[in-house]
Coordinates of C-alpha atoms in Angstrom, one line a residue:
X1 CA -11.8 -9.7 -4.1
X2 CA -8.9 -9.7 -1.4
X3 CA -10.2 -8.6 1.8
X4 CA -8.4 -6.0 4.0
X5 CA -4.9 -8.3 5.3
X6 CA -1.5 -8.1 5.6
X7 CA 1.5 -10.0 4.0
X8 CA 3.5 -11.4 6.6
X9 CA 7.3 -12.4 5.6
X10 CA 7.6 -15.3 3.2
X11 CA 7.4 -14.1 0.1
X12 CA 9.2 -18.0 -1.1
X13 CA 9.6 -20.4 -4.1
X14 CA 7.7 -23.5 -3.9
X15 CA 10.3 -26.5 -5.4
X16 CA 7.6 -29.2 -5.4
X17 CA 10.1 -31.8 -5.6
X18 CA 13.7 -32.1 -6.1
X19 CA 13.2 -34.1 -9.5
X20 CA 10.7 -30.9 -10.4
X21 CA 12.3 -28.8 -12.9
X22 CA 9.4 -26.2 -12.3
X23 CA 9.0 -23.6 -9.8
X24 CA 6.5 -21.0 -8.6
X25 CA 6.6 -17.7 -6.7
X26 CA 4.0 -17.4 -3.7
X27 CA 3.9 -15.0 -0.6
X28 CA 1.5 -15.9 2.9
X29 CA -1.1 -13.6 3.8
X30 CA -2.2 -13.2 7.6
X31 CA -5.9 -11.7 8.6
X32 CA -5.8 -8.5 10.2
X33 CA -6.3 -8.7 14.0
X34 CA -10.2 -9.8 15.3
X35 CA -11.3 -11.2 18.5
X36 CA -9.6 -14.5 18.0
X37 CA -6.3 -13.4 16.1
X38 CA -3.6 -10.9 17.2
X39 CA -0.4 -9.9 15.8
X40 CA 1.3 -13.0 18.0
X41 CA -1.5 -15.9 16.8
X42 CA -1.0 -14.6 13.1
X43 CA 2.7 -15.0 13.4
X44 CA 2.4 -18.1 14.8
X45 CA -0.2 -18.7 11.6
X46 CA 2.2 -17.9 9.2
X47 CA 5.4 -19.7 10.3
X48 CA 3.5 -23.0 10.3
X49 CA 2.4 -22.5 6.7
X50 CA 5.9 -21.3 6.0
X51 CA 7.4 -24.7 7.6
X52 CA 4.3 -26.1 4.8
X53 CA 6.1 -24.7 2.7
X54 CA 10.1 -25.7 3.2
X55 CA 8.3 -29.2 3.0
X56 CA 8.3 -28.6 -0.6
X57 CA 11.4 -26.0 -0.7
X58 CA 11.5 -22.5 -0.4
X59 CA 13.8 -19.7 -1.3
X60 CA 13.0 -15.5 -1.5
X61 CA 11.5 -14.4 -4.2
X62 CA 9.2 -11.7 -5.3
X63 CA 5.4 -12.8 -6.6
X64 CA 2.0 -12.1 -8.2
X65 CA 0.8 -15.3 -6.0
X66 CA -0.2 -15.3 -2.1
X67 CA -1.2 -18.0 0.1
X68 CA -4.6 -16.9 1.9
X69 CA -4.9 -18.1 5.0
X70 CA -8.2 -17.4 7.0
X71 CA -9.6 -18.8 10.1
X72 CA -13.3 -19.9 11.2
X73 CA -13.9 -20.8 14.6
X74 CA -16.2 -23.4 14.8
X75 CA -16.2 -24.2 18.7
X76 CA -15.3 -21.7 21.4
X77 CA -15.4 -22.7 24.9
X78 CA -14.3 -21.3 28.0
X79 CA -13.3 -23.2 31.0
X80 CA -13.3 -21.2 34.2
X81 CA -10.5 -23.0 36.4
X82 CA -9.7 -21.3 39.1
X83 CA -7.7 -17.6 38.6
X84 CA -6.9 -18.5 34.9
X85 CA -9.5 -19.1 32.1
X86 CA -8.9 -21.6 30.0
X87 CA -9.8 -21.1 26.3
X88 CA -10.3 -24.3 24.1
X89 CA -10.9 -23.8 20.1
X90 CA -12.0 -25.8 17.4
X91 CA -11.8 -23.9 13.8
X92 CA -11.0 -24.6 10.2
X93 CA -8.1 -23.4 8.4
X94 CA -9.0 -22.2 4.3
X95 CA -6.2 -21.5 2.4
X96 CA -6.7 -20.0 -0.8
X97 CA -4.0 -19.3 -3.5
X98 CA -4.6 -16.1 -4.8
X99 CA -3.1 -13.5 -7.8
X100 CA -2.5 -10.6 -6.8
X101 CA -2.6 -8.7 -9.7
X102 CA -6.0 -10.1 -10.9
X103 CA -8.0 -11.7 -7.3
X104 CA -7.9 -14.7 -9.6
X105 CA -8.2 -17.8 -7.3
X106 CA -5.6 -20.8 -8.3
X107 CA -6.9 -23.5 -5.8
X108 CA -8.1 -24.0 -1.9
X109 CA -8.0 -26.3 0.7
X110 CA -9.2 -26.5 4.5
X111 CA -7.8 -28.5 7.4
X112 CA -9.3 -28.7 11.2
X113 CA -7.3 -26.9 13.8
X114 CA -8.0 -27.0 17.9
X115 CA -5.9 -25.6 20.9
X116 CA -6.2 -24.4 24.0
X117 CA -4.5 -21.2 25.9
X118 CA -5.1 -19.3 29.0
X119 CA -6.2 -16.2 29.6
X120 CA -7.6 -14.9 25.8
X121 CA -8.9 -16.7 22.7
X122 CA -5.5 -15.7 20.9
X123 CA -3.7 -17.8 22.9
X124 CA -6.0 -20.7 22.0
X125 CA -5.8 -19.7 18.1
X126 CA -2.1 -19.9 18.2
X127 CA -1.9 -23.6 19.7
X128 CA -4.5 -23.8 17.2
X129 CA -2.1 -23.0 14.8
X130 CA 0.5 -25.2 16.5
X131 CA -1.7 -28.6 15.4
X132 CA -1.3 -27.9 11.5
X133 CA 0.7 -31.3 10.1
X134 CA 3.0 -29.6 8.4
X135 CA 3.2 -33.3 6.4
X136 CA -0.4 -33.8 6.0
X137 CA -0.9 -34.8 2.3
X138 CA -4.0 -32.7 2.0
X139 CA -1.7 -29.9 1.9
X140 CA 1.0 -31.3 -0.2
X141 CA -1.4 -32.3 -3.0
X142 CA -3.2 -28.7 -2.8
X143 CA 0.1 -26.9 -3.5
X144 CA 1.0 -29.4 -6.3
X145 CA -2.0 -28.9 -8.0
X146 CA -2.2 -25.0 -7.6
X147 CA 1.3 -25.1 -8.7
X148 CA 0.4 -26.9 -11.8
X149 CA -2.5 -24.5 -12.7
X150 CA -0.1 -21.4 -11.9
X151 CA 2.6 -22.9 -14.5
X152 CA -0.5 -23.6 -17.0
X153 CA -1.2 -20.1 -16.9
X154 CA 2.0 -18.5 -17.6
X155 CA 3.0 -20.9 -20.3
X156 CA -0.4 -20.2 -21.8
X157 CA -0.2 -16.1 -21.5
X158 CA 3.5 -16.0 -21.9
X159 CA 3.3 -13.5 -24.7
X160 CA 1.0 -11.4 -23.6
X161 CA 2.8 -11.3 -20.2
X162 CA 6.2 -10.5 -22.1
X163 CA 4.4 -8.2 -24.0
X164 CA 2.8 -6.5 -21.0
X165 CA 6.3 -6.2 -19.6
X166 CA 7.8 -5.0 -22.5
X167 CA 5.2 -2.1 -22.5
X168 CA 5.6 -0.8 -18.9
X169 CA 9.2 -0.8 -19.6
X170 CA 9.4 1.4 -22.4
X171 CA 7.0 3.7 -20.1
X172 CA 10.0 4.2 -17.7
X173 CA 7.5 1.7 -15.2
X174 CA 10.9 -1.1 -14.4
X175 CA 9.6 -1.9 -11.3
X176 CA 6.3 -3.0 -13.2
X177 CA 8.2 -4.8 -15.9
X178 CA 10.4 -6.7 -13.2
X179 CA 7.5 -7.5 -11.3
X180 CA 5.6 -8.9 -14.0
X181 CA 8.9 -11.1 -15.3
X182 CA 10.1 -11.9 -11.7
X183 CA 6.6 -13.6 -11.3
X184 CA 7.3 -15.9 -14.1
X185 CA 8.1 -20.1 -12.6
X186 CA 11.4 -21.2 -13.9
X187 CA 11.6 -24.4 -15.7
X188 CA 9.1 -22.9 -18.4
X189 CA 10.6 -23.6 -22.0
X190 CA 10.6 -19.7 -22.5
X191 CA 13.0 -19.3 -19.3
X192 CA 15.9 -18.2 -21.3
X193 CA 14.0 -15.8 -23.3
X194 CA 12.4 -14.3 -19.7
X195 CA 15.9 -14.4 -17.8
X196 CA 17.5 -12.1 -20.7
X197 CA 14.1 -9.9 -20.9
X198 CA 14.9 -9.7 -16.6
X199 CA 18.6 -8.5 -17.8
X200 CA 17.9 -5.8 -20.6
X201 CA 15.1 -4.2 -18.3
X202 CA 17.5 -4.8 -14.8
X203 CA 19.9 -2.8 -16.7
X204 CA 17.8 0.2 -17.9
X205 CA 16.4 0.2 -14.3
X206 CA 20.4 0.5 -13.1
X207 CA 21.0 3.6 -15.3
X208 CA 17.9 5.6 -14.8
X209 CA 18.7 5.0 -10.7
X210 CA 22.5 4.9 -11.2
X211 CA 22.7 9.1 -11.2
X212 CA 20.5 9.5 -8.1
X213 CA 22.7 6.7 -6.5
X214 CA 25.6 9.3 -7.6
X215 CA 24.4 12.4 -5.7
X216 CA 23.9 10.6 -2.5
X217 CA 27.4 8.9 -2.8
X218 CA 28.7 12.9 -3.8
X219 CA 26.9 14.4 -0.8
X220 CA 27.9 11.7 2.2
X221 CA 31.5 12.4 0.2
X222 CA 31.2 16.0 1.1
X223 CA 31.0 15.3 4.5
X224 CA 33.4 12.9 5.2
X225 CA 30.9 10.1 5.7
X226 CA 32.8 7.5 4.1
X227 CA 31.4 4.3 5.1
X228 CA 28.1 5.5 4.3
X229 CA 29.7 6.8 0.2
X230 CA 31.3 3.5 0.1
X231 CA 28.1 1.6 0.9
X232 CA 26.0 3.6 -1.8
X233 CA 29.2 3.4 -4.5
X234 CA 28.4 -0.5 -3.6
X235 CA 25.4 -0.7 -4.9
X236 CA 25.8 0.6 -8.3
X237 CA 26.1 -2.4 -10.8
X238 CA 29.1 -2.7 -13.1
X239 CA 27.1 -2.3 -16.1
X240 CA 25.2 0.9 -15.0
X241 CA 26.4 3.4 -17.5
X242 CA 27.6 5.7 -14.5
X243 CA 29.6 3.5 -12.6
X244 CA 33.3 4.4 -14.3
X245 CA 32.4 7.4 -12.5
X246 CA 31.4 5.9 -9.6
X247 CA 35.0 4.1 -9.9
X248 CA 36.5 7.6 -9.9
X249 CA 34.6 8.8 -6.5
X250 CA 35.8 5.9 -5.1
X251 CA 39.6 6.8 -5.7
X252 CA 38.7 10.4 -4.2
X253 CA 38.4 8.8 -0.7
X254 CA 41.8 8.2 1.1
X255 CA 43.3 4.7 1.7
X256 CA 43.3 5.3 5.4
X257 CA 39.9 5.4 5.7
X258 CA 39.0 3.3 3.1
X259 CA 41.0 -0.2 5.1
X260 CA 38.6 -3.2 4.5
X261 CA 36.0 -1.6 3.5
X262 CA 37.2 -0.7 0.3
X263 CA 38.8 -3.5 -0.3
X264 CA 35.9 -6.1 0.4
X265 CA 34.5 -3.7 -1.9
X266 CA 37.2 -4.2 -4.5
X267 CA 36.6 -7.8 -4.2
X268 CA 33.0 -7.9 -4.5
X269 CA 33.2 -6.0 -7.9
X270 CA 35.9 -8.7 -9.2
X271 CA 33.7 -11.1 -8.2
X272 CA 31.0 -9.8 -10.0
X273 CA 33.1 -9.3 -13.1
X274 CA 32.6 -13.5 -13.7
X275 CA 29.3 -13.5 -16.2
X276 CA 27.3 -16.1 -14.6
X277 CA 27.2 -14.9 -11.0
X278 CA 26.7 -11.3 -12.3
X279 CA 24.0 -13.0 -14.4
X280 CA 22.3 -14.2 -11.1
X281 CA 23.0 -11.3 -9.2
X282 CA 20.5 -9.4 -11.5
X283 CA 17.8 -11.8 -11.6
X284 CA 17.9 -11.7 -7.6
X285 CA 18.0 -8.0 -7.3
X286 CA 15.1 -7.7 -10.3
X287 CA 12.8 -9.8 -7.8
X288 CA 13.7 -7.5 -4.9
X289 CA 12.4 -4.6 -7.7
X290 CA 9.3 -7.1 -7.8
X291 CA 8.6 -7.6 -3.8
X292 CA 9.1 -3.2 -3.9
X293 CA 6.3 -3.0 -6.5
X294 CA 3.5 -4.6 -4.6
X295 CA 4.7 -2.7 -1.5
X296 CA 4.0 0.3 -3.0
X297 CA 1.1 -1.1 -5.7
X298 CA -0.9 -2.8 -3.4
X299 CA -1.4 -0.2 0.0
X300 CA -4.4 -2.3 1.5
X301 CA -1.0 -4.7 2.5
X302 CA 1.3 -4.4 5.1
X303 CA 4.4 -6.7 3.1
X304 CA 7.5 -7.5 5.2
X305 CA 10.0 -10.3 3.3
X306 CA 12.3 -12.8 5.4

């Protein structure tokens, strides 16, 4: 069972080499404030397992899988020098890879930390932090491994999952749907099969949302907020089934007002008319559907993506 943290940015794509034609989806976890960790010694925690990370590759993406990073102090001294006290820490960094969606543990690893700051033991923790080898092996062959038993699981529940998705779709639950298929590694031989289930439910997810979309567009029209009508019109996909109207909103508001906006506007929709980038352009917004489902599934985590 997860204890009570937040998720701090990197919600990222692990590539575990560039010969690797399998990926997985992972996000970093940071312990809640204590007496040795504030909000500035958790950042500091997270950005040097995120640069762990880029060792291996890393791009956005929305996940069933965190990193769980905790910290144990095993030395604390203080050094009384002068008008500053000097801190000096010794601890051990676990770091567990964890579902979400289950508590399931995937693998784990430790590695020995020490720093030294003045004036609280926060400071100290975040040099701490500052010591991780962001190239020590340890690491590299943790990730690898946990990567190996993530892509195990999902090629051995891969219709279940589908299935799973399948269901919560046909229960009006997208965002559950997208999450579970945005969760998926690519490279599995199924990939095809998940990218077009990612489509058809992106799609029904576009049309239930396209007519609220609508009424906001209708009522920033009303009062002349055109930017603000223009940005809403911008989101609605091509093949939502409202969007020949949201084509004729769009020739309500005047050209003078309109300028470049409109017409970067205009050329982001032809762009989008060529199949394959349309193609990715759903499969990226269907993992932002993901990364909005465990914000709102999962309130015992504070989840903020780069």
């Amino acid at each position: 069972m997860l204890k009570r943290l937040s998720i701090v940015a990197a919600i990222a794509t692990l590539l575990f080499s560039p010969l690797c034609a399998q990926t997985i989806s992972v996000g970093i976890v940071s312990p809640e404030p204590d007496q040795y960790i504030d909000a500035t010694a958790a950042k500091a925690i997270v950005t040097k397992l995120q640069r762990v990370l880029a060792q291996n590759g890393v791009a956005d993406s929305g996940s069933d899988f965190v990193l769980v990073p905790t910290v144990t102090i095993d030395e604390d001294d203080l050094i009384e020098s002068g008008m500053v006290n000097i801190f000096k820490l010794k601890g051990t960094l676990n770091i567990t890879l964890t579902q979400l969606s289950t508590g399931k543990t995937f693998g784990a690893t430790s590695t020995t930390i020490k720093g030294s700051g003045k004036r609280n033991k926060a400071t100290a923790v975040k040099a701490a932090a500052g010591s991780l080898n962001v190239n020590d092996p340890t690491l590299h062959k943790f990730l690898e491994d946990a990567k190996n038993k993530v892509v195990d699981y999902y090629t051995q529940n891969a219709s279940s999952l589908l299935a799973k998705a399948r269901t919560a779709a046909a229960q009006d639950d997208y965002e559950q749907a997208l999450a579970i298929l945005a969760s998926f590694p690519d490279g599995l031989p199924m990939e095809a099969q998940i990218n077009e289930e990612v489509a058809k439910t992106y799609k029904k997810y576009l049309n239930r949302n396209c007519q609220s979309a609508l009424i906001q567009a209708k009522s920033a029209l009303a009062t002349k907020n055109y930017a603000l009508c223009n940005a809403i019109l911008a989101d609605i996909d091509p093949s939502s089934s409202c969007y020949s109207e949201a084509l004729a909103m769009t020739q309500k508001i005047s050209a003078e007002v309109r300028q470049a906006e409109a017409q970067e506007r205009a050329d982001q929709k032809r762009r989008e008319q060529n199949a394959l980038d349309l193609a990715k352009t759903r499969i990226n917004a269907a993992r932002d559907v993901a990364k909005a489902y465990y914000q709102r599934t999962h309130p015992s985590y504070t989840v903020v993506f780069r």
